[in-house]
Amino acid sequence: EENLGTIMAANVFNFDENVNSEILSNLRRVAKLNNEEIFGQFVAFSLEFLNKTEQTEEEFQKGLTHIFAEVEISENRLANMGKSYLYFLKQMAAKGLNKPQITQDLEKLGFPSESIEITLKHWGQKNQEISQNLLKDVIRMNRLVNFDWKFSVTTGNKNLESAGTCSLQLRLTIETEGGNTKVEFMEVTLKQFYELFKEIEKAKNYMDFFG
């Protein structure tokens, strides 16, 4: 039972508790990139792409092809690795993961310490901006039907950095172009929430609490 529990824990990730095997395989391929310079360029480019929502997948693929020009890898595999890594970054932002949580996931995926340091360095420079932009896009591109939040405080965590951390778990009910509603969940720090409050205030005219 202990061994089974260990195996199960090794396959549960902070960024997605139910992540599919294809994404995991692609992320483990990313972890095997052994050129720190190329990996650093890849991380920086991926984060920059997330911040520029007007860019297309074709532009993202062109950028990857340029970065990995000297690496023997098929175009299709590179595209899948890139998309999976973007998903990982988006989930990091959406769930408001802290450094210990990100480190834990990367270690489980097989990333070496050097790659983890590079990821955390670039993420630290861009994470607030990316989180804000993702939430703004949800509000801007859809009709906001309802908005709820609750406080979350991390306690009793073995990672001292995350213990006592306050955050807000957001629950956004939005109406898509087809008229259907769906719920988006995000977790942000208090600082990020205050910075986003003006955007939410702008969207309140579209909210109908009494319908």
mmCIF file of N, CA and C in Angstrom, residues 58-141:
data_model
loop_
_atom_site.group_PDB
_atom_site.id
_atom_site.type_symbol
_atom_site.label_atom_id
_atom_site.label_comp_id
_atom_site.label_asym_id
_atom_site.label_seq_id
_atom_site.Cartn_x
_atom_site.Cartn_y
_atom_site.Cartn_z
ATOM 1 N N GLU A 58 1.063 29.877 -35.326
ATOM 2 C CA GLU A 58 2.074 29.815 -36.388
ATOM 3 C C GLU A 58 3.311 30.621 -35.999
ATOM 4 N N GLU A 59 3.076 31.783 -35.403
ATOM 5 C CA GLU A 59 4.194 32.622 -34.974
ATOM 6 C C GLU A 59 4.959 31.958 -33.841
ATOM 7 N N PHE A 60 4.230 31.282 -32.963
ATOM 8 C CA PHE A 60 4.878 30.564 -31.869
ATOM 9 C C PHE A 60 5.752 29.444 -32.422
ATOM 10 N N GLN A 61 5.230 28.709 -33.410
ATOM 11 C CA GLN A 61 5.991 27.613 -34.007
ATOM 12 C C GLN A 61 7.237 28.124 -34.725
ATOM 13 N N LYS A 62 7.112 29.248 -35.405
ATOM 14 C CA LYS A 62 8.267 29.835 -36.091
ATOM 15 C C LYS A 62 9.353 30.198 -35.088
ATOM 16 N N GLY A 63 8.926 30.754 -33.957
ATOM 17 C CA GLY A 63 9.886 31.115 -32.923
ATOM 18 C C GLY A 63 10.591 29.898 -32.359
ATOM 19 N N LEU A 64 9.841 28.824 -32.143
ATOM 20 C CA LEU A 64 10.437 27.591 -31.636
ATOM 21 C C LEU A 64 11.440 27.023 -32.637
ATOM 22 N N THR A 65 11.063 27.036 -33.909
ATOM 23 C CA THR A 65 11.940 26.510 -34.957
ATOM 24 C C THR A 65 13.263 27.265 -34.978
ATOM 25 N N HIS A 66 13.190 28.566 -34.772
ATOM 26 C CA HIS A 66 14.407 29.397 -34.752
ATOM 27 C C HIS A 66 15.274 29.053 -33.542
ATOM 28 N N ILE A 67 14.649 28.930 -32.371
ATOM 29 C CA ILE A 67 15.396 28.641 -31.139
ATOM 30 C C ILE A 67 16.063 27.268 -31.202
ATOM 31 N N PHE A 68 15.349 26.278 -31.768
ATOM 32 C CA PHE A 68 15.847 24.906 -31.788
ATOM 33 C C PHE A 68 16.467 24.536 -33.136
ATOM 34 N N ALA A 69 16.943 25.526 -33.862
ATOM 35 C CA ALA A 69 17.492 25.293 -35.199
ATOM 36 C C ALA A 69 18.647 24.293 -35.187
ATOM 37 N N GLU A 70 19.436 24.279 -34.108
ATOM 38 C CA GLU A 70 20.613 23.406 -34.045
ATOM 39 C C GLU A 70 20.339 22.104 -33.295
ATOM 40 N N VAL A 71 19.064 21.878 -32.941
ATOM 41 C CA VAL A 71 18.694 20.658 -32.220
ATOM 42 C C VAL A 71 17.965 19.708 -33.161
ATOM 43 N N GLU A 72 18.376 18.447 -33.154
ATOM 44 C CA GLU A 72 17.721 17.458 -34.017
ATOM 45 C C GLU A 72 16.394 17.032 -33.391
ATOM 46 N N ILE A 73 15.317 17.601 -33.888
ATOM 47 C CA ILE A 73 13.989 17.296 -33.373
ATOM 48 C C ILE A 73 12.969 17.581 -34.462
ATOM 49 N N SER A 74 11.999 16.719 -34.603
ATOM 50 C CA SER A 74 11.006 16.898 -35.659
ATOM 51 C C SER A 74 10.106 18.091 -35.364
ATOM 52 N N GLU A 75 9.558 18.686 -36.407
ATOM 53 C CA GLU A 75 8.686 19.847 -36.251
ATOM 54 C C GLU A 75 7.441 19.506 -35.448
ATOM 55 N N ASN A 76 6.888 18.313 -35.686
ATOM 56 C CA ASN A 76 5.680 17.903 -34.981
ATOM 57 C C ASN A 76 5.932 17.703 -33.489
ATOM 58 N N ARG A 77 7.038 17.044 -33.162
ATOM 59 C CA ARG A 77 7.368 16.819 -31.753
ATOM 60 C C ARG A 77 7.655 18.144 -31.049
ATOM 61 N N LEU A 78 8.350 19.036 -31.735
ATOM 62 C CA LEU A 78 8.655 20.346 -31.166
ATOM 63 C C LEU A 78 7.373 21.123 -30.886
ATOM 64 N N ALA A 79 6.422 21.051 -31.808
ATOM 65 C CA ALA A 79 5.139 21.740 -31.624
ATOM 66 C C ALA A 79 4.403 21.196 -30.406
ATOM 67 N N ASN A 80 4.396 19.882 -30.250
ATOM 68 C CA ASN A 80 3.718 19.270 -29.111
ATOM 69 C C ASN A 80 4.390 19.623 -27.791
ATOM 70 N N MET A 81 5.715 19.653 -27.793
ATOM 71 C CA MET A 81 6.447 20.045 -26.591
ATOM 72 C C MET A 81 6.136 21.499 -26.229
ATOM 73 N N GLY A 82 6.110 22.358 -27.246
ATOM 74 C CA GLY A 82 5.831 23.769 -27.007
ATOM 75 C C GLY A 82 4.434 23.994 -26.452
ATOM 76 N N LYS A 83 3.442 23.331 -27.049
ATOM 77 C CA LYS A 83 2.058 23.484 -26.600
ATOM 78 C C LYS A 83 1.882 22.969 -25.168
ATOM 79 N N SER A 84 2.518 21.852 -24.869
ATOM 80 C CA SER A 84 2.402 21.292 -23.524
ATOM 81 C C SER A 84 3.064 22.184 -22.491
ATOM 82 N N TYR A 85 4.191 22.789 -22.856
ATOM 83 C CA TYR A 85 4.880 23.685 -21.927
ATOM 84 C C TYR A 85 4.070 24.961 -21.711
ATOM 85 N N LEU A 86 3.423 25.457 -22.767
ATOM 86 C CA LEU A 86 2.533 26.614 -22.625
ATOM 87 C C LEU A 86 1.383 26.287 -21.674
ATOM 88 N N TYR A 87 0.838 25.091 -21.808
ATOM 89 C CA TYR A 87 -0.241 24.664 -20.919
ATOM 90 C C TYR A 87 0.236 24.646 -19.473
ATOM 91 N N PHE A 88 1.430 24.133 -19.262
ATOM 92 C CA PHE A 88 2.018 24.090 -17.924
ATOM 93 C C PHE A 88 2.133 25.506 -17.357
ATOM 94 N N LEU A 89 2.623 26.444 -18.148
ATOM 95 C CA LEU A 89 2.784 27.827 -17.696
ATOM 96 C C LEU A 89 1.432 28.478 -17.396
ATOM 97 N N LYS A 90 0.446 28.240 -18.258
ATOM 98 C CA LYS A 90 -0.890 28.803 -18.047
ATOM 99 C C LYS A 90 -1.499 28.289 -16.753
ATOM 100 N N GLN A 91 -1.310 26.997 -16.500
ATOM 101 C CA GLN A 91 -1.848 26.405 -15.277
ATOM 102 C C GLN A 91 -1.136 26.950 -14.041
ATOM 103 N N MET A 92 0.160 27.194 -14.166
ATOM 104 C CA MET A 92 0.907 27.808 -13.071
ATOM 105 C C MET A 92 0.307 29.161 -12.714
ATOM 106 N N ALA A 93 -0.026 29.935 -13.747
ATOM 107 C CA ALA A 93 -0.608 31.256 -13.529
ATOM 108 C C ALA A 93 -2.023 31.168 -12.994
ATOM 109 N N ALA A 94 -2.831 30.290 -13.608
ATOM 110 C CA ALA A 94 -4.240 30.168 -13.227
ATOM 111 C C ALA A 94 -4.395 29.709 -11.777
ATOM 112 N N LYS A 95 -3.483 28.847 -11.322
ATOM 113 C CA LYS A 95 -3.587 28.319 -9.967
ATOM 114 C C LYS A 95 -2.747 29.088 -8.961
ATOM 115 N N GLY A 96 -2.040 30.106 -9.445
ATOM 116 C CA GLY A 96 -1.243 30.922 -8.543
ATOM 117 C C GLY A 96 -0.191 30.127 -7.790
ATOM 118 N N LEU A 97 0.480 29.208 -8.480
ATOM 119 C CA LEU A 97 1.464 28.362 -7.819
ATOM 120 C C LEU A 97 2.657 29.173 -7.328
ATOM 121 N N ASN A 98 3.149 28.814 -6.147
ATOM 122 C CA ASN A 98 4.334 29.484 -5.624
ATOM 123 C C ASN A 98 5.586 28.692 -6.003
ATOM 124 N N LYS A 99 6.757 29.213 -5.635
ATOM 125 C CA LYS A 99 8.014 28.587 -6.034
ATOM 126 C C LYS A 99 8.161 27.149 -5.553
ATOM 127 N N PRO A 100 7.850 26.843 -4.291
ATOM 128 C CA PRO A 100 7.966 25.436 -3.852
ATOM 129 C C PRO A 100 7.063 24.496 -4.640
ATOM 130 N N GLN A 101 5.861 24.940 -4.972
ATOM 131 C CA GLN A 101 4.941 24.094 -5.729
ATOM 132 C C GLN A 101 5.446 23.867 -7.148
ATOM 133 N N ILE A 102 5.955 24.928 -7.773
ATOM 134 C CA ILE A 102 6.504 24.812 -9.130
ATOM 135 C C ILE A 102 7.718 23.891 -9.127
ATOM 136 N N THR A 103 8.587 24.103 -8.145
ATOM 137 C CA THR A 103 9.791 23.265 -8.027
ATOM 138 C C THR A 103 9.422 21.800 -7.859
ATOM 139 N N GLN A 104 8.424 21.529 -7.022
ATOM 140 C CA GLN A 104 7.984 20.152 -6.797
ATOM 141 C C GLN A 104 7.521 19.495 -8.090
ATOM 142 N N ASP A 105 6.726 20.228 -8.877
ATOM 143 C CA ASP A 105 6.232 19.679 -10.137
ATOM 144 C C ASP A 105 7.367 19.433 -11.121
ATOM 145 N N LEU A 106 8.261 20.395 -11.231
ATOM 146 C CA LEU A 106 9.374 20.259 -12.176
ATOM 147 C C LEU A 106 10.283 19.091 -11.789
ATOM 148 N N GLU A 107 10.500 18.908 -10.506
ATOM 149 C CA GLU A 107 11.329 17.783 -10.058
ATOM 150 C C GLU A 107 10.670 16.454 -10.401
ATOM 151 N N LYS A 108 9.343 16.369 -10.211
ATOM 152 C CA LYS A 108 8.614 15.149 -10.552
ATOM 153 C C LYS A 108 8.697 14.851 -12.044
ATOM 154 N N LEU A 109 8.759 15.914 -12.849
ATOM 155 C CA LEU A 109 8.816 15.751 -14.302
ATOM 156 C C LEU A 109 10.228 15.433 -14.793
ATOM 157 N N GLY A 110 11.204 15.516 -13.888
ATOM 158 C CA GLY A 110 12.567 15.158 -14.248
ATOM 159 C C GLY A 110 13.446 16.315 -14.683
ATOM 160 N N PHE A 111 13.027 17.542 -14.420
ATOM 161 C CA PHE A 111 13.848 18.693 -14.788
ATOM 162 C C PHE A 111 15.064 18.773 -13.873
ATOM 163 N N PRO A 112 16.249 19.008 -14.435
ATOM 164 C CA PRO A 112 17.448 19.159 -13.598
ATOM 165 C C PRO A 112 17.398 20.490 -12.843
ATOM 166 N N SER A 113 18.197 20.596 -11.802
ATOM 167 C CA SER A 113 18.180 21.789 -10.955
ATOM 168 C C SER A 113 18.475 23.063 -11.737
ATOM 169 N N GLU A 114 19.361 22.960 -12.730
ATOM 170 C CA GLU A 114 19.699 24.148 -13.521
ATOM 171 C C GLU A 114 18.488 24.654 -14.299
ATOM 172 N N SER A 115 17.726 23.742 -14.867
ATOM 173 C CA SER A 115 16.532 24.124 -15.624
ATOM 174 C C SER A 115 15.454 24.697 -14.703
ATOM 175 N N ILE A 116 15.368 24.152 -13.492
ATOM 176 C CA ILE A 116 14.400 24.656 -12.523
ATOM 177 C C ILE A 116 14.750 26.085 -12.135
ATOM 178 N N GLU A 117 16.028 26.347 -11.920
ATOM 179 C CA GLU A 117 16.473 27.702 -11.571
ATOM 180 C C GLU A 117 16.167 28.684 -12.689
ATOM 181 N N ILE A 118 16.395 28.257 -13.920
ATOM 182 C CA ILE A 118 16.118 29.116 -15.079
ATOM 183 C C ILE A 118 14.626 29.417 -15.161
ATOM 184 N N THR A 119 13.803 28.386 -14.972
ATOM 185 C CA THR A 119 12.350 28.557 -15.027
ATOM 186 C C THR A 119 11.881 29.536 -13.965
ATOM 187 N N LEU A 120 12.332 29.347 -12.728
ATOM 188 C CA LEU A 120 11.907 30.213 -11.624
ATOM 189 C C LEU A 120 12.372 31.652 -11.811
ATOM 190 N N LYS A 121 13.548 31.820 -12.373
ATOM 191 C CA LYS A 121 14.072 33.161 -12.612
ATOM 192 C C LYS A 121 13.185 33.913 -13.599
ATOM 193 N N HIS A 122 12.903 33.297 -14.736
ATOM 194 C CA HIS A 122 12.073 33.945 -15.759
ATOM 195 C C HIS A 122 10.634 34.097 -15.279
ATOM 196 N N TRP A 123 10.127 33.082 -14.573
ATOM 197 C CA TRP A 123 8.756 33.135 -14.069
ATOM 198 C C TRP A 123 8.586 34.279 -13.063
ATOM 199 N N GLY A 124 9.575 34.468 -12.222
ATOM 200 C CA GLY A 124 9.519 35.534 -11.236
ATOM 201 C C GLY A 124 9.413 36.911 -11.862
ATOM 202 N N GLN A 125 9.941 37.045 -13.072
ATOM 203 C CA GLN A 125 9.904 38.327 -13.771
ATOM 204 C C GLN A 125 8.591 38.577 -14.494
ATOM 205 N N LYS A 126 7.851 37.506 -14.791
ATOM 206 C CA LYS A 126 6.670 37.637 -15.657
ATOM 207 C C LYS A 126 5.354 37.154 -15.050
ATOM 208 N N ASN A 127 5.398 36.441 -13.922
ATOM 209 C CA ASN A 127 4.190 35.744 -13.473
ATOM 210 C C ASN A 127 3.033 36.675 -13.147
ATOM 211 N N GLN A 128 3.277 37.816 -12.510
ATOM 212 C CA GLN A 128 2.178 38.718 -12.166
ATOM 213 C C GLN A 128 1.518 39.282 -13.419
ATOM 214 N N GLU A 129 2.347 39.664 -14.370
ATOM 215 C CA GLU A 129 1.820 40.224 -15.617
ATOM 216 C C GLU A 129 1.002 39.191 -16.382
ATOM 217 N N ILE A 130 1.487 37.961 -16.435
ATOM 218 C CA ILE A 130 0.776 36.895 -17.141
ATOM 219 C C ILE A 130 -0.553 36.583 -16.460
ATOM 220 N N SER A 131 -0.547 36.473 -15.136
ATOM 221 C CA SER A 131 -1.780 36.186 -14.394
ATOM 222 C C SER A 131 -2.823 37.269 -14.637
ATOM 223 N N GLN A 132 -2.391 38.523 -14.607
ATOM 224 C CA GLN A 132 -3.307 39.634 -14.841
ATOM 225 C C GLN A 132 -3.871 39.595 -16.254
ATOM 226 N N ASN A 133 -3.015 39.344 -17.227
ATOM 227 C CA ASN A 133 -3.462 39.325 -18.614
ATOM 228 C C ASN A 133 -4.430 38.186 -18.895
ATOM 229 N N LEU A 134 -4.178 37.013 -18.297
ATOM 230 C CA LEU A 134 -5.082 35.879 -18.489
ATOM 231 C C LEU A 134 -6.467 36.188 -17.951
ATOM 232 N N LEU A 135 -6.527 36.790 -16.772
ATOM 233 C CA LEU A 135 -7.819 37.119 -16.183
ATOM 234 C C LEU A 135 -8.505 38.231 -16.959
ATOM 235 N N LYS A 136 -7.736 39.229 -17.392
ATOM 236 C CA LYS A 136 -8.308 40.313 -18.187
ATOM 237 C C LYS A 136 -8.898 39.785 -19.491
ATOM 238 N N ASP A 137 -8.213 38.819 -20.095
ATOM 239 C CA ASP A 137 -8.702 38.252 -21.354
ATOM 240 C C ASP A 137 -10.024 37.520 -21.141
ATOM 241 N N VAL A 138 -10.119 36.794 -20.028
ATOM 242 C CA VAL A 138 -11.368 36.084 -19.731
ATOM 243 C C VAL A 138 -12.512 37.076 -19.595
ATOM 244 N N ILE A 139 -12.254 38.176 -18.893
ATOM 245 C CA ILE A 139 -13.287 39.187 -18.668
ATOM 246 C C ILE A 139 -13.614 39.945 -19.952
ATOM 247 N N ARG A 140 -12.576 40.263 -20.717
ATOM 248 C CA ARG A 140 -12.755 41.077 -21.912
ATOM 249 C C ARG A 140 -13.404 40.311 -23.051
ATOM 250 N N MET A 141 -13.088 39.028 -23.184
ATOM 251 C CA MET A 141 -13.531 38.252 -24.340
ATOM 252 C C MET A 141 -14.862 37.540 -24.113
#
